[in-house]
PDB file of C-alpha atoms and ligand atoms in Angstrom:
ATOM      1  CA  UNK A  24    -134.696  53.822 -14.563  1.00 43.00           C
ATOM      2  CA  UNK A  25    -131.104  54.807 -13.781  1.00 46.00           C
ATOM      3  CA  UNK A  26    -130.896  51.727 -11.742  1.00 53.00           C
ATOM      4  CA  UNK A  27    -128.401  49.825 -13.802  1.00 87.00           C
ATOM      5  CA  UNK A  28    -126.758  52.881 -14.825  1.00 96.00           C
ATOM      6  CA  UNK A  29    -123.556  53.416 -12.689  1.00 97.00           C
ATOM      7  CA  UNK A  30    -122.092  56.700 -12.540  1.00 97.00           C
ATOM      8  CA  UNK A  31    -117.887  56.880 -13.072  1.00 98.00           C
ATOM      9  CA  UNK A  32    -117.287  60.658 -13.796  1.00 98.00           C
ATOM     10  CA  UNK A  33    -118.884  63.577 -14.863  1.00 97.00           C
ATOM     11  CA  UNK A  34    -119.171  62.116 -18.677  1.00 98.00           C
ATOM     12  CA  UNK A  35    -118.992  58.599 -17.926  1.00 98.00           C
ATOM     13  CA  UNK A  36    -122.028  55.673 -16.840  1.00 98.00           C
ATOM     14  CA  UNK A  37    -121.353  52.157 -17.025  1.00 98.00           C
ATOM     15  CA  UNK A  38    -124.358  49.353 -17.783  1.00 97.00           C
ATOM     16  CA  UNK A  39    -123.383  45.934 -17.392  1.00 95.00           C
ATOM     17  CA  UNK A  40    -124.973  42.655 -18.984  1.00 92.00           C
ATOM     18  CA  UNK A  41    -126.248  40.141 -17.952  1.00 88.00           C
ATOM     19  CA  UNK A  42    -123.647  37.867 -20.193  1.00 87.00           C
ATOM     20  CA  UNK A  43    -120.172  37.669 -18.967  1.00 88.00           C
ATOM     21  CA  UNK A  44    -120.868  40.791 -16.603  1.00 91.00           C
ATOM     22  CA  UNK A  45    -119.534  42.506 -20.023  1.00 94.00           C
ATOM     23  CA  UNK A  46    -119.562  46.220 -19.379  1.00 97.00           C
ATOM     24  CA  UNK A  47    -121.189  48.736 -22.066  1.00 98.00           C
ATOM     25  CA  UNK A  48    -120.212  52.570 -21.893  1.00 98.00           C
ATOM     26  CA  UNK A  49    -122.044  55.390 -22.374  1.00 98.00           C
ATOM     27  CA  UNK A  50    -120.076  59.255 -22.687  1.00 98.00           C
ATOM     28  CA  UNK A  51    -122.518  61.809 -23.014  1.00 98.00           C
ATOM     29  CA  UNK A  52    -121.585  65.792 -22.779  1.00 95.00           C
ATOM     30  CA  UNK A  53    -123.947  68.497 -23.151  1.00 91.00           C
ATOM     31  CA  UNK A  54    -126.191  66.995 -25.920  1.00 94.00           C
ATOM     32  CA  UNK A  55    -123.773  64.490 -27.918  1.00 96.00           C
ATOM     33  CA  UNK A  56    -123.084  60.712 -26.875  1.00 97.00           C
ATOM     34  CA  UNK A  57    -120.734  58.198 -27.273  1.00 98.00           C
ATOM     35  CA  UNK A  58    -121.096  54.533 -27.014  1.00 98.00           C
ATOM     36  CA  UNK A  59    -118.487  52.040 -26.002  1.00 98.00           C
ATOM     37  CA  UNK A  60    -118.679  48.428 -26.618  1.00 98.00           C
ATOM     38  CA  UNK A  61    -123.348  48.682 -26.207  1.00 97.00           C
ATOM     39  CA  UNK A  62    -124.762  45.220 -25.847  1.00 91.00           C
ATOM     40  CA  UNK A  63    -125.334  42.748 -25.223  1.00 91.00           C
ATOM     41  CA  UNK A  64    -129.200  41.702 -25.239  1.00 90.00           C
ATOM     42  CA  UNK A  65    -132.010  43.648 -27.342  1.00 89.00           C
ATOM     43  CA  UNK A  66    -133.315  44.496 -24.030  1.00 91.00           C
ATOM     44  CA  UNK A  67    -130.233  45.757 -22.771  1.00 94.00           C
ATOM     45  CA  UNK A  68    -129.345  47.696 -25.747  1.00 94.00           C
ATOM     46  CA  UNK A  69    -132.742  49.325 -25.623  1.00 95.00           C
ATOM     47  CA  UNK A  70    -132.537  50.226 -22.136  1.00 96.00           C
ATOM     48  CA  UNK A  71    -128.903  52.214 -23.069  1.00 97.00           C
ATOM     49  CA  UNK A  72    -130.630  54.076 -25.967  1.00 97.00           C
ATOM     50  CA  UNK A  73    -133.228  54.874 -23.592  1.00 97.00           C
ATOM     51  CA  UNK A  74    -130.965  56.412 -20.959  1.00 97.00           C
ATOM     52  CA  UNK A  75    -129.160  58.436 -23.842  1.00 97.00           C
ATOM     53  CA  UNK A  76    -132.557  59.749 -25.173  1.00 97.00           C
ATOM     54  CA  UNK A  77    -133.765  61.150 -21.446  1.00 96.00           C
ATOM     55  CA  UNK A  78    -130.379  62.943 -21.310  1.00 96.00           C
ATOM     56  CA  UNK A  79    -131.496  64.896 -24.785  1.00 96.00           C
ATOM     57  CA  UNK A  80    -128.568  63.596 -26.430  1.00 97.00           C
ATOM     58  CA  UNK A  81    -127.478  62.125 -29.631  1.00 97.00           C
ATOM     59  CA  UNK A  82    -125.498  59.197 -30.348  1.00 98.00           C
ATOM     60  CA  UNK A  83    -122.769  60.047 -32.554  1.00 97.00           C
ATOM     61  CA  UNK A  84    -120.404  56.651 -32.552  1.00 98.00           C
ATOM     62  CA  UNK A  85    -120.491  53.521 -31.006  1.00 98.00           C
ATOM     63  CA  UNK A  86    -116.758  52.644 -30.233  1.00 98.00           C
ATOM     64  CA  UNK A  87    -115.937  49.463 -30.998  1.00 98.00           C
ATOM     65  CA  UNK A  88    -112.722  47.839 -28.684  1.00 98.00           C
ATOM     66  CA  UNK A  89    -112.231  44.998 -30.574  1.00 98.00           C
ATOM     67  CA  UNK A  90    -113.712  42.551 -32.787  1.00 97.00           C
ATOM     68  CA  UNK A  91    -114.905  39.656 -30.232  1.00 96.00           C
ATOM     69  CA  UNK A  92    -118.886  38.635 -30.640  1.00 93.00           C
ATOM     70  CA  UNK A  93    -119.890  39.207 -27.155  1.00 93.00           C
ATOM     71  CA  UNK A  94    -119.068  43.612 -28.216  1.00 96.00           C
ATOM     72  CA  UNK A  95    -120.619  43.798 -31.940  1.00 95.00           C
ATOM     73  CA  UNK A  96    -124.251  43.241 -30.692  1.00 93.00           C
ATOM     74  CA  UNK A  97    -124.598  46.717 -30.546  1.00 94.00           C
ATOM     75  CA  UNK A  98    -124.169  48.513 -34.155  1.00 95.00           C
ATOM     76  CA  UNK A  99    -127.117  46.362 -35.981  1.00 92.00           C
ATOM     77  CA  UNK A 100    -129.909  47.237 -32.780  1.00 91.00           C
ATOM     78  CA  UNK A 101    -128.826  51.028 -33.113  1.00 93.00           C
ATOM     79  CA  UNK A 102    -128.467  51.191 -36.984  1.00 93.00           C
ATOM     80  CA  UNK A 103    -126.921  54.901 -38.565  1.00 95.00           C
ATOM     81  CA  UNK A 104    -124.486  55.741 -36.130  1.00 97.00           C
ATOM     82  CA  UNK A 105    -120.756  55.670 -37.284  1.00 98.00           C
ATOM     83  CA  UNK A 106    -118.715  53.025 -35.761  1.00 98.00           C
ATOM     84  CA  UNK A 107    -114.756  53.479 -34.624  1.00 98.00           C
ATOM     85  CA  UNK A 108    -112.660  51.024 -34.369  1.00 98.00           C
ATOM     86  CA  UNK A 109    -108.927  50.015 -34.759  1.00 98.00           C
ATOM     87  CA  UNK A 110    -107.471  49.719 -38.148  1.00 98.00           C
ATOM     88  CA  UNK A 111    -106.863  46.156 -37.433  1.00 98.00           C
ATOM     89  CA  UNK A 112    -110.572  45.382 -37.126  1.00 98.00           C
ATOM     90  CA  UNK A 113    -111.542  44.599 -40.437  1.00 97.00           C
ATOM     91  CA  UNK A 114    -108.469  42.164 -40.799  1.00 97.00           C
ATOM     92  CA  UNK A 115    -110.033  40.177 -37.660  1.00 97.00           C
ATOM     93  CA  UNK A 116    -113.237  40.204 -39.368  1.00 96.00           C
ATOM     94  CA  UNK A 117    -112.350  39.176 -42.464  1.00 96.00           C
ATOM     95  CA  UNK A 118    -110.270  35.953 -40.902  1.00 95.00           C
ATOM     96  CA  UNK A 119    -113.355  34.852 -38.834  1.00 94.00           C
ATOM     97  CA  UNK A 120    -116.562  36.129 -39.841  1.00 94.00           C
ATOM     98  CA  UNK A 121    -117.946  32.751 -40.169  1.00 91.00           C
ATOM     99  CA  UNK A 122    -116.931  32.036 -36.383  1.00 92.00           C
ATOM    100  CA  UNK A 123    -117.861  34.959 -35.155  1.00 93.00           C
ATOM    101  CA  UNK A 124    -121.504  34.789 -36.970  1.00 90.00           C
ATOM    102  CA  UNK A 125    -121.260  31.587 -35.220  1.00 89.00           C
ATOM    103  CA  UNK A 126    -120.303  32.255 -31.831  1.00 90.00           C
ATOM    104  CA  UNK A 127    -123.473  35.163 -32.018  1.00 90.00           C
ATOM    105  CA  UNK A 128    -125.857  32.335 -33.221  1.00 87.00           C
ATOM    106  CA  UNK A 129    -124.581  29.607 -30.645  1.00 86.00           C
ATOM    107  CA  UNK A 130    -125.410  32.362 -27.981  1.00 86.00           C
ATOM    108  CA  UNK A 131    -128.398  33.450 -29.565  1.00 84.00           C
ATOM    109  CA  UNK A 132    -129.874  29.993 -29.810  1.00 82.00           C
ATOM    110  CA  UNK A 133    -129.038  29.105 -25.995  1.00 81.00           C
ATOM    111  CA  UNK A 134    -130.526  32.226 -24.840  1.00 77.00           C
ATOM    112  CA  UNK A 135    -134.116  32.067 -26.216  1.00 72.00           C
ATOM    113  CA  UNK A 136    -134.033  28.557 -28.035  1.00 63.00           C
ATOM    114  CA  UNK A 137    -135.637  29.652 -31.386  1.00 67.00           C
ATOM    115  CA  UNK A 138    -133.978  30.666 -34.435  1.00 69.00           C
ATOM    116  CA  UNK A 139    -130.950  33.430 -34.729  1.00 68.00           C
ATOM    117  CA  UNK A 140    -131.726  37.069 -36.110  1.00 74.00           C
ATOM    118  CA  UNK A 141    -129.083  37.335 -39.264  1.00 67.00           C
ATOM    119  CA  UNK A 142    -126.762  39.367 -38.041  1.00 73.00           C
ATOM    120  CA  UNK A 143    -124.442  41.876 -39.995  1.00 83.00           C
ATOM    121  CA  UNK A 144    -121.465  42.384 -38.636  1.00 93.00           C
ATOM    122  CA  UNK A 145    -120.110  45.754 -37.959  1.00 95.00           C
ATOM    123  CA  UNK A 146    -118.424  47.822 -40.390  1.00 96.00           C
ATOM    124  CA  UNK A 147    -116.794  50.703 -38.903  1.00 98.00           C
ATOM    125  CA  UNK A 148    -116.802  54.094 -40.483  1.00 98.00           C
ATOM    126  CA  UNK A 149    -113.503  55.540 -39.145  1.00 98.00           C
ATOM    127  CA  UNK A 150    -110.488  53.453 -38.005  1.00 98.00           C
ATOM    128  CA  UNK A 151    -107.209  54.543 -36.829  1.00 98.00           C
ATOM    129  CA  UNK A 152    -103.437  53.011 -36.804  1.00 98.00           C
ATOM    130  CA  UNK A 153    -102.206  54.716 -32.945  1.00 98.00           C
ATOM    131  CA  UNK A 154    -105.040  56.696 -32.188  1.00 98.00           C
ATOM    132  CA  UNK A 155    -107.721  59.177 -32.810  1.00 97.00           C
ATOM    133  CA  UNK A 156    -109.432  61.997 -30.651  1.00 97.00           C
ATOM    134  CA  UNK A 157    -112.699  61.555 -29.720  1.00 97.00           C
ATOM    135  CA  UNK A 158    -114.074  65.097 -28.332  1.00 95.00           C
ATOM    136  CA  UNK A 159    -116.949  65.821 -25.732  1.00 94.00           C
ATOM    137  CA  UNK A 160    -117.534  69.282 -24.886  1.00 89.00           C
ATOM    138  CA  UNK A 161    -115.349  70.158 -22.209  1.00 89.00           C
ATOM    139  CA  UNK A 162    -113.210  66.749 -22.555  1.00 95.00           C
ATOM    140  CA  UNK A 163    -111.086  64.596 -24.956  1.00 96.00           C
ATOM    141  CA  UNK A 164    -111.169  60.798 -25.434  1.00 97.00           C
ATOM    142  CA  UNK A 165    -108.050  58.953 -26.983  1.00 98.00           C
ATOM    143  CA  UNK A 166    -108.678  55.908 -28.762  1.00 98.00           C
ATOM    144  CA  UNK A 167    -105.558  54.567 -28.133  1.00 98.00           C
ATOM    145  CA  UNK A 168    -104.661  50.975 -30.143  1.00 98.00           C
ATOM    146  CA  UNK A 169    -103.556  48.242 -27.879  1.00 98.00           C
ATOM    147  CA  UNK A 170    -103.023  44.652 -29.182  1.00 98.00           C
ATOM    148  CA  UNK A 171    -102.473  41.762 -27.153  1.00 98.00           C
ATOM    149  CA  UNK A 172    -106.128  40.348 -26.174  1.00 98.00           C
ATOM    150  CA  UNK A 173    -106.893  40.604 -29.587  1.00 98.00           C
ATOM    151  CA  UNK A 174    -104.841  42.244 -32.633  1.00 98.00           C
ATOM    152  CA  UNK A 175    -107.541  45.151 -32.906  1.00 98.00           C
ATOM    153  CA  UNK A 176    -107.815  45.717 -29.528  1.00 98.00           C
ATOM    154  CA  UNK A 177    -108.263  49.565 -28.042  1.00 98.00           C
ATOM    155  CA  UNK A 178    -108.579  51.680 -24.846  1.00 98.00           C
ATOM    156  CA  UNK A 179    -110.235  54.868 -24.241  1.00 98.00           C
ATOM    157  CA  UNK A 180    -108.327  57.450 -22.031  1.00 98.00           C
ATOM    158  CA  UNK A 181    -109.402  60.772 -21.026  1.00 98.00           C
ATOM    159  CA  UNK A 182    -106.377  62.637 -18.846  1.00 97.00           C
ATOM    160  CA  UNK A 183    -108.910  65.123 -16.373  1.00 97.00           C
ATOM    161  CA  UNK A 184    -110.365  62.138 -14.570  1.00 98.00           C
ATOM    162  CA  UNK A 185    -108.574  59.618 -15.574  1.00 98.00           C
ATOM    163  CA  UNK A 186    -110.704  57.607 -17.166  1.00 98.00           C
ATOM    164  CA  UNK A 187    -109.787  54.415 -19.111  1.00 98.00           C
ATOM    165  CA  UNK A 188    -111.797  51.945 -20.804  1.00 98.00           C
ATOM    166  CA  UNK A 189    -109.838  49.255 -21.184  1.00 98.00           C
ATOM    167  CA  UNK A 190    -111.573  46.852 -23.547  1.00 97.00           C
ATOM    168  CA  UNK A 191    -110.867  43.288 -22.378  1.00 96.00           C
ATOM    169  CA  UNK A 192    -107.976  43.566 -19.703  1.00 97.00           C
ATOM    170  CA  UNK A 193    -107.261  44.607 -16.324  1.00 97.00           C
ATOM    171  CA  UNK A 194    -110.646  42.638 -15.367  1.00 95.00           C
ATOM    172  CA  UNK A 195    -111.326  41.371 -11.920  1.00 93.00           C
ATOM    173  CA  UNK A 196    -113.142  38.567 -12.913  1.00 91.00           C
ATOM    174  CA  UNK A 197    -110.404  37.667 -16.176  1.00 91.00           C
ATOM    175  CA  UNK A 198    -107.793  36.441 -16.782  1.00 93.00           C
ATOM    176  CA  UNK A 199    -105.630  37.759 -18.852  1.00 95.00           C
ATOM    177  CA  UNK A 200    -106.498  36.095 -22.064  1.00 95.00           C
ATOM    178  CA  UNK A 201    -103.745  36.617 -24.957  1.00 97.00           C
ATOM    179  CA  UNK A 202    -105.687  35.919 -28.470  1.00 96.00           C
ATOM    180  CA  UNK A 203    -102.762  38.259 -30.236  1.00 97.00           C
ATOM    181  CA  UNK A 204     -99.479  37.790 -29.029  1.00 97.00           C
ATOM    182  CA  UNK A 205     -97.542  38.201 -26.103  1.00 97.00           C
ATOM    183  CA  UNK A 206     -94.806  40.465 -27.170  1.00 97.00           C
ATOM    184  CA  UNK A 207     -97.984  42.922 -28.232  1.00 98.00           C
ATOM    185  CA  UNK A 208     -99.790  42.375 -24.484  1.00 98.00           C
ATOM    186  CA  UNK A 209     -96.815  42.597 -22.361  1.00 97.00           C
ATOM    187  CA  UNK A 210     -96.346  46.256 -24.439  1.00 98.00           C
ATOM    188  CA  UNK A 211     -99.263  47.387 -23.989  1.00 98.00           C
ATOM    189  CA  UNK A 212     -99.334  46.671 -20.632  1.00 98.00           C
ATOM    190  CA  UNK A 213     -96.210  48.980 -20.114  1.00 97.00           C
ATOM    191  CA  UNK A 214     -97.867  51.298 -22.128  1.00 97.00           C
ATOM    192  CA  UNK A 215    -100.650  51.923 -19.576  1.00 97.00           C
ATOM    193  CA  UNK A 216     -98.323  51.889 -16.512  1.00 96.00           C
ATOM    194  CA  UNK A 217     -97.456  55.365 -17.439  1.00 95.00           C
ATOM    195  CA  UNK A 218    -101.127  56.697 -17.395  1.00 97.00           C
ATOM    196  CA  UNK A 219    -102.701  58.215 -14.501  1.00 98.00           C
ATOM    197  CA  UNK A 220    -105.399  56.363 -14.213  1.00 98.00           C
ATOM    198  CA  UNK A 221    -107.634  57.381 -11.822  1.00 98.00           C
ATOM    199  CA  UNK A 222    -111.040  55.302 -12.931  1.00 98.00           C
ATOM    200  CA  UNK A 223    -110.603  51.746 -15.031  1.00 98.00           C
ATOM    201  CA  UNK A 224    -113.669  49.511 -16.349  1.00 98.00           C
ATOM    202  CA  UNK A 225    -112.934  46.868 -18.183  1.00 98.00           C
ATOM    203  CA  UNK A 226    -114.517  45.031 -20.510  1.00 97.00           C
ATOM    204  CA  UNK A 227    -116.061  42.611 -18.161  1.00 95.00           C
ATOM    205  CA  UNK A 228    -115.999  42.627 -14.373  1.00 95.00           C
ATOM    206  CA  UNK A 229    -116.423  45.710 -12.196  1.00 96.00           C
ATOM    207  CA  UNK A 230    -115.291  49.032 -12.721  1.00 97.00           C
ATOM    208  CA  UNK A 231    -113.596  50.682 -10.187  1.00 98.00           C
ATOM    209  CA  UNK A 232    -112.031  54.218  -8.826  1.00 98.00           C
ATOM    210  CA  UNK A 233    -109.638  52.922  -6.065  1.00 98.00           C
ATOM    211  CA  UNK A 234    -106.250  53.445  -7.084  1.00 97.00           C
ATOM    212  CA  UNK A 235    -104.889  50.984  -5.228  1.00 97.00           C
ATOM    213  CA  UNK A 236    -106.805  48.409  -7.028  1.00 97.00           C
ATOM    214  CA  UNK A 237    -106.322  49.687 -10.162  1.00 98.00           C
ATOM    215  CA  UNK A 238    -102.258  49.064  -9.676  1.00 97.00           C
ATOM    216  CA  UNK A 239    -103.104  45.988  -8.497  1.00 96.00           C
ATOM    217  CA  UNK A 240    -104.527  44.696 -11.491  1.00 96.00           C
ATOM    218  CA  UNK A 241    -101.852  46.241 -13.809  1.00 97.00           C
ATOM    219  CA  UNK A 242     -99.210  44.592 -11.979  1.00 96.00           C
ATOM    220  CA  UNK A 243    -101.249  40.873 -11.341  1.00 95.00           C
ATOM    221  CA  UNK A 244    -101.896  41.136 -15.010  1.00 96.00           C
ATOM    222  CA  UNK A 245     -98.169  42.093 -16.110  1.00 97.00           C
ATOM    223  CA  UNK A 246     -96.925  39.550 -13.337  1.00 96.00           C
ATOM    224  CA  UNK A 247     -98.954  36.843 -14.655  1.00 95.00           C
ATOM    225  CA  UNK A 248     -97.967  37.313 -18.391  1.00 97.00           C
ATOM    226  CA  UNK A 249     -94.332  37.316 -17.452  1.00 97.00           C
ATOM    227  CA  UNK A 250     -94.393  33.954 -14.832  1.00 96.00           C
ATOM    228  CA  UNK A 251     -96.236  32.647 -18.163  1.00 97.00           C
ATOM    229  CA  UNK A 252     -93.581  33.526 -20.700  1.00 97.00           C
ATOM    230  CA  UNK A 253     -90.620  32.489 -18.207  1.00 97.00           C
ATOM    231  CA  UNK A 254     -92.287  29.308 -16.917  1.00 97.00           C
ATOM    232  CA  UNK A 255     -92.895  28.397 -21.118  1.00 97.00           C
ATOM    233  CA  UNK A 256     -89.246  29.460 -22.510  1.00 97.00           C
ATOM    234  CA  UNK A 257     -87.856  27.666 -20.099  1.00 96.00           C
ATOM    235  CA  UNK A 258     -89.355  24.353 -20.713  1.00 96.00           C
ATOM    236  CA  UNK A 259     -88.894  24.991 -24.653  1.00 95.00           C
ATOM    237  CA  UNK A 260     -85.207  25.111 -23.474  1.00 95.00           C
ATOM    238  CA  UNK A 261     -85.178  22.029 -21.795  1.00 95.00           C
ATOM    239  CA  UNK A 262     -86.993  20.383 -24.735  1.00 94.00           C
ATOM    240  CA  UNK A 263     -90.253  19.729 -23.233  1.00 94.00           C
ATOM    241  CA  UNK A 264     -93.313  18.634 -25.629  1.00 94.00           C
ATOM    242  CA  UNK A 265     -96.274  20.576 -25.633  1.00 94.00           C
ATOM    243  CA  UNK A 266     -97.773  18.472 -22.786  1.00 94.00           C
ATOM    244  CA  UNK A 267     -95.053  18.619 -20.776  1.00 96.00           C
ATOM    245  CA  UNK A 268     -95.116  22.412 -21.134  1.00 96.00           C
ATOM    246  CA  UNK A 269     -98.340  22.614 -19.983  1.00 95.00           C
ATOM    247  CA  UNK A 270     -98.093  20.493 -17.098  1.00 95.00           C
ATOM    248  CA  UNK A 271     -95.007  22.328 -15.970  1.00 95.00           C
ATOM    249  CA  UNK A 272     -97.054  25.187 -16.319  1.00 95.00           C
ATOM    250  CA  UNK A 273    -100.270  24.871 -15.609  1.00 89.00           C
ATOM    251  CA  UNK A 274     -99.827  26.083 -11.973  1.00 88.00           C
ATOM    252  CA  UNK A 275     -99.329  29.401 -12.148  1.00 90.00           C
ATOM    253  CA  UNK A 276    -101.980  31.224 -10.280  1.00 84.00           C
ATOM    254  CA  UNK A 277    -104.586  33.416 -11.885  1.00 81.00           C
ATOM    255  CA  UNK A 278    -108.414  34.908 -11.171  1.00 77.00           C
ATOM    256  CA  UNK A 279    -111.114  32.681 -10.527  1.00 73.00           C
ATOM    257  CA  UNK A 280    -109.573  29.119 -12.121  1.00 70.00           C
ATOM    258  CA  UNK A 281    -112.728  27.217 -12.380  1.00 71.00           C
ATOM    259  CA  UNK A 282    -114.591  29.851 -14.539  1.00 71.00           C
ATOM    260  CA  UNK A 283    -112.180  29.061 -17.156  1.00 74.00           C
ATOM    261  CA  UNK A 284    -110.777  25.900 -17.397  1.00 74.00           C
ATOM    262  CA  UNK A 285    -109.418  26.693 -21.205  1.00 89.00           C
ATOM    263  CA  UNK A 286    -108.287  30.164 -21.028  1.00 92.00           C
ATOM    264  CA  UNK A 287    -104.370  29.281 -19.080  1.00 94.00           C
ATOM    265  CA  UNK A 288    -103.763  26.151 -20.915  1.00 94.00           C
ATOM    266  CA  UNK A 289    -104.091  28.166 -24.041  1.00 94.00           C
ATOM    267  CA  UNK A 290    -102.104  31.174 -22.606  1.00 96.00           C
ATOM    268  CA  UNK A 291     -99.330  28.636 -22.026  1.00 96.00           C
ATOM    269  CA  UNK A 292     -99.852  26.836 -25.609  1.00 96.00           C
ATOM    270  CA  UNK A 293     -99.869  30.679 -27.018  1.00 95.00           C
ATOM    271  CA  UNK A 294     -96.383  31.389 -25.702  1.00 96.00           C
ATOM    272  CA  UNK A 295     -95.223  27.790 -26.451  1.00 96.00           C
ATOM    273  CA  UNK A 296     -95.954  28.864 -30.141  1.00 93.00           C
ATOM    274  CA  UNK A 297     -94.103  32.205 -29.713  1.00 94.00           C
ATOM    275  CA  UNK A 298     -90.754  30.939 -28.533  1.00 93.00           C
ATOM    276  CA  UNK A 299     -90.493  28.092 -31.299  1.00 90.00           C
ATOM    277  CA  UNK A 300     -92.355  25.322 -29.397  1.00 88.00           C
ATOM    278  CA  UNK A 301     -93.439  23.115 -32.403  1.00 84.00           C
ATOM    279  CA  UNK A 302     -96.480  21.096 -31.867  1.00 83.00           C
ATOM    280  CA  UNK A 303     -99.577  19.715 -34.273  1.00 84.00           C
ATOM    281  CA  UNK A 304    -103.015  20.643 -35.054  1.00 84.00           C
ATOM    282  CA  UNK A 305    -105.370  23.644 -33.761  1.00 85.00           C
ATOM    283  CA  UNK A 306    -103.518  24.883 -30.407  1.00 86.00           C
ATOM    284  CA  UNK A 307    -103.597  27.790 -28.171  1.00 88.00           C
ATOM    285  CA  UNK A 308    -106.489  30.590 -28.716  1.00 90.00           C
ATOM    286  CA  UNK A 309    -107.479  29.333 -32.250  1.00 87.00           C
ATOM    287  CA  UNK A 310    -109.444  26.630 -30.229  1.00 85.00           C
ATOM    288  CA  UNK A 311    -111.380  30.065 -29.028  1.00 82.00           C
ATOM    289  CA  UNK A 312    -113.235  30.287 -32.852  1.00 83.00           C
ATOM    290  CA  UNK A 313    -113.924  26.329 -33.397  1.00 80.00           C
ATOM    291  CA  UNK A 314    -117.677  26.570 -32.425  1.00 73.00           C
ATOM    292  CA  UNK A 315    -119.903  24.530 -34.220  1.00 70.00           C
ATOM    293  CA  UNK A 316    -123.273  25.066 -36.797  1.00 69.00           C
ATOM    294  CA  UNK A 317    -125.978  24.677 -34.537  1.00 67.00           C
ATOM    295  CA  UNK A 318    -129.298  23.687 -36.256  1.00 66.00           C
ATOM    296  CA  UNK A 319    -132.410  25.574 -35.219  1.00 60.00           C
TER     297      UNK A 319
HETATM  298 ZN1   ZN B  85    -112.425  39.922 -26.164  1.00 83.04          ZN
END
């Protein structure tokens, strides 16, 4: 039963779903659990509280890395455990809990074509400005804020193997995707360069312990953000329109193109915004939360 239970150190197992290849974590240490990000089907999120329960351990937190549908699944399947999450969180909530109850019933409704379970969102039970300690015996997660992908966003870090969880960056399968700012990615990013960081998962794609790889993706990721922000100032300079911005822009090279046709465009219309660019209407990531009511 272990099967889709990968192994990353002694503490650590990664499950991925079946949606988005979005990875949930599971930290267990002599008798106590954590649980980053659990989701995203029932099925799946029975299968991880299955796995905890033949280790004879207790869940005591579900961490929370930011406040995107596809990672809230897991709190309302695996009700009375204390959620963490950044400080930030509830503001992100509070600005689009109508999309996000959305976005959960447009997926719900695809998936199995009947009606949506109501879902509550998550409230968390302990939030945190920089960071917070989150102790297994023998080891010591930071939560460790870091906006960019989303205002609320976090990373786990434990220093003896190296271990970060890194929410929704450094995929393989991602590109970067700035829903916060620039300015707050592009820091964070330089934030982690000075980690050892011997094993990475992110929040989708695969998890890996090759250190090579790992800088790799740090420096695609920080080299693509910055080709982004120099390719946009430069046609705000020169008094391009929003089009013309993204036309001049549009290409830079990133991860697998044709899984997201959106996700550049609204990088570049992003950092358009953030260096003055003036342009009408619903631009950039906010086009992320415009899904519609379905009827079921
Ligand atoms: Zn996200």
């Amino acid at each position: 039963m272990d099967a889709p239970f990968r192994q990353l150190t002694p503490y650590a197992w990664v499950a991925q779903s079946c949606i988005y290849a979005t990875n949930s974590g599971i930290l267990i240490g002599n008798g106590k659990a954590y649980l980053v990000d659990p989701g995203i089907t029932p099925a799946e999120l029975e299968r991880i509280a299955a796995f905890v329960a033949t280790r004879q351990a207790v869940i005591r937190g579900i961490v929370l890395t930011h406040a995107h549908w596809d990672h809230l699944l897991g709190p309302a399947k695996l009700p009375g455990i204390p959620v963490i999450a950044h400080a930030e969180y509830a503001a992100v909530v509070a600005a689009h809990h109508d999309d996000l109850v959305r976005q959960i019933a447009a997926w719900q409704l695809g998936e199995r074509t009947e009606c949506p379970d109501v879902y509550a969102l998550p409230s968390p039970d302990m939030t945190f400005d920089d960071h917070i300690h989150i102790h297994l015996p023998g080891y010591c997660l930071s939560a460790i804020a870091a906006p960019g992908h989303a205002p609320d966003a976090l990373v786990l870090y434990e220093p003896v193997a190296g271990f970060l969880w890194a929410g929704d960056m450094l995929s393989d399968v991602e590109v970067p995707m700035v829903m916060d700012t620039f300015h707050h990615y592009r820091q964070t990013l330089e934030q982690l360069v000075h980690l050892d960081i011997r094993v990475l998962v992110p929040g989708h794609g695969a998890a890996t312990a090759d250190g090579t790889e790992i800088r790799a993706r740090i420096e695609h990721d920080r080299a693509y953000l910055a080709s982004v922000e120099k390719c946009v100032a430069s046609a705000v300079d020169q008094g391009a329109s929003l089009s013309e911005t993204v036309a001049r822009c549009g290409n830079i090279g990133f991860v697998q193109p044709d899984n997201y046709p959106n996700a550049h465009r609204w990088n570049i219309e992003q950092a358009y915004l953030e260096v003055g660019g003036s342009a009408s209407g619903t631009i950039g990531w906010a086009q992320d939360w415009l899904v519609e009511e379905m009827e079921c």
